Coordinates of C-alpha atoms in Angstrom, one line a residue:
R1 CA 11.5 -22.0 -7.2
S2 CA 11.4 -22.3 -3.5
G3 CA 14.2 -20.8 -1.5
E4 CA 14.8 -17.8 -3.8
Q5 CA 14.5 -14.4 -2.4
V6 CA 11.7 -12.1 -3.3
C7 CA 12.3 -8.3 -2.9
C8 CA 9.4 -5.9 -2.2
F9 CA 9.7 -2.2 -2.4
A10 CA 7.1 0.2 -0.9
V11 CA 6.8 3.8 -1.8
A12 CA 4.3 6.0 0.1
V13 CA 2.4 8.6 -1.9
S14 CA -0.4 11.0 -1.2
N15 CA -2.1 14.1 -2.7
Q16 CA -2.3 15.9 0.7
A17 CA -1.4 13.9 3.8
I18 CA 2.2 13.1 4.6
V19 CA 2.5 9.3 4.2
T20 CA 5.3 7.3 5.6
Q21 CA 6.2 3.6 5.5
E22 CA 7.8 1.2 7.8
H23 CA 10.2 -0.3 5.2
Q24 CA 11.4 0.8 1.8
F25 CA 13.0 -2.5 0.9
L26 CA 12.2 -6.0 2.1
S27 CA 13.8 -9.3 1.1
I28 CA 11.9 -12.6 1.9
K29 CA 11.7 -16.1 0.5
E30 CA 9.2 -17.3 -2.0
G31 CA 6.2 -18.8 -0.2
D32 CA 6.5 -16.6 2.9
S33 CA 4.1 -13.9 3.9
I34 CA 4.9 -10.2 4.1
S35 CA 3.2 -7.1 5.5
L36 CA 3.8 -3.5 4.2
K37 CA 2.7 -0.7 6.5
C38 CA 1.8 2.8 5.5
S39 CA 0.7 5.6 7.9
Y40 CA -0.3 9.2 7.4
S41 CA 0.3 12.3 9.5
E42 CA -2.1 14.4 11.5
T43 CA -1.7 17.3 9.0
A44 CA -4.5 15.7 7.1
S45 CA -7.9 17.4 7.6
N46 CA -10.2 14.4 7.9
L47 CA -8.3 11.5 9.4
Q48 CA -11.3 9.4 10.3
G49 CA -12.6 9.4 6.7
Y50 CA -9.4 8.7 4.8
H51 CA -9.2 5.8 2.4
M52 CA -5.9 4.0 1.7
H53 CA -5.3 2.9 -1.9
W54 CA -2.7 0.2 -2.7
Y55 CA -1.0 -0.2 -6.0
R56 CA 1.7 -2.3 -7.5
Q57 CA 4.0 -1.4 -10.4
Y58 CA 6.0 -3.7 -12.5
P59 CA 9.2 -2.3 -14.1
G60 CA 8.5 -0.2 -17.2
E61 CA 4.7 -0.3 -16.6
A62 CA 2.1 2.0 -15.2
P63 CA 0.9 1.5 -11.5
E64 CA -1.8 -1.2 -11.2
F65 CA -4.6 -0.7 -8.7
L66 CA -4.9 -3.5 -6.1
L67 CA -7.2 -2.5 -3.2
T68 CA -8.9 0.4 -1.4
V69 CA -9.6 0.1 2.3
A70 CA -11.4 2.5 4.6
S71 CA -11.7 2.6 8.4
V72 CA -11.5 -0.8 10.1
E73 CA -12.6 -3.0 7.1
L74 CA -10.5 -5.8 5.6
K75 CA -10.4 -6.1 1.8
K76 CA -9.0 -9.1 -0.1
H77 CA -7.8 -9.6 -3.7
E78 CA -6.0 -12.7 -5.0
H79 CA -3.3 -13.3 -2.3
F80 CA -3.4 -9.7 -1.1
S81 CA -5.4 -8.2 1.8
A82 CA -5.4 -4.7 3.1
S83 CA -6.7 -3.3 6.4
F84 CA -6.6 -0.3 8.8
E85 CA -5.0 -1.6 12.0
K86 CA -5.1 1.7 13.8
Q87 CA -6.7 5.0 13.0
K88 CA -3.9 6.2 10.8
E89 CA -2.2 3.0 9.7
S90 CA -2.9 0.6 6.9
R91 CA -1.2 -2.7 6.0
L92 CA -1.0 -4.6 2.8
N93 CA -0.5 -8.3 3.5
I94 CA 0.8 -10.6 0.8
T95 CA 0.5 -14.3 1.5
K96 CA 2.5 -17.1 -0.2
V97 CA 4.7 -14.6 -2.0
Q98 CA 5.6 -15.5 -5.6
M99 CA 8.5 -14.2 -7.7
K100 CA 6.0 -12.1 -9.7
D101 CA 5.3 -10.1 -6.4
A102 CA 8.8 -8.6 -6.5
V103 CA 7.7 -5.2 -7.6
V104 CA 7.2 -1.6 -6.3
Y105 CA 4.1 -1.2 -4.0
F106 CA 2.5 2.2 -3.6
C107 CA 0.1 3.4 -0.9
M108 CA -1.9 6.5 -1.1
A109 CA -4.1 8.2 1.5
Q110 CA -7.1 10.0 0.1
D111 CA -9.7 12.2 1.7
P112 CA -12.9 11.1 -0.1
Q113 CA -14.6 14.4 0.7
Q114 CA -12.1 16.4 -1.2
H115 CA -11.4 14.1 -4.2
R116 CA -14.5 12.3 -5.2
D117 CA -13.9 11.9 -8.9
T118 CA -10.1 11.9 -9.3
C119 CA -7.2 10.2 -7.8
C120 CA -3.5 11.3 -8.3
L121 CA -0.3 9.5 -7.4
Y122 CA 2.7 11.4 -6.3
K123 CA 6.0 10.1 -4.8
N124 CA 6.9 11.6 -1.4
P125 CA 10.2 13.6 -1.6

């Protein structure tokens, strides 16, 4: 139903880098667009080569993979797109937000040189 508010949460996670986010809670109207930003710190060893993974999690369910983006590329999936806007920042854009999009979104910075076969999610403290 148009006019209802859709709430989006973002939780930054990483297995090494310190990941931060612009907003932890956003409230928008159904049909609008939203952009969630995650950035990671310079404590990471290989900033140029980091990948940003984006996940969503519905209440009571396991996180669901959405997209992985590296360097300056743009990736799209359904009404989601992800990109690196700057060297250490990634955005997940959601166009034409629907009520089902009102879930928790995770971002994770990963150094592909150190973790080629595994990927772990941890909440930042």
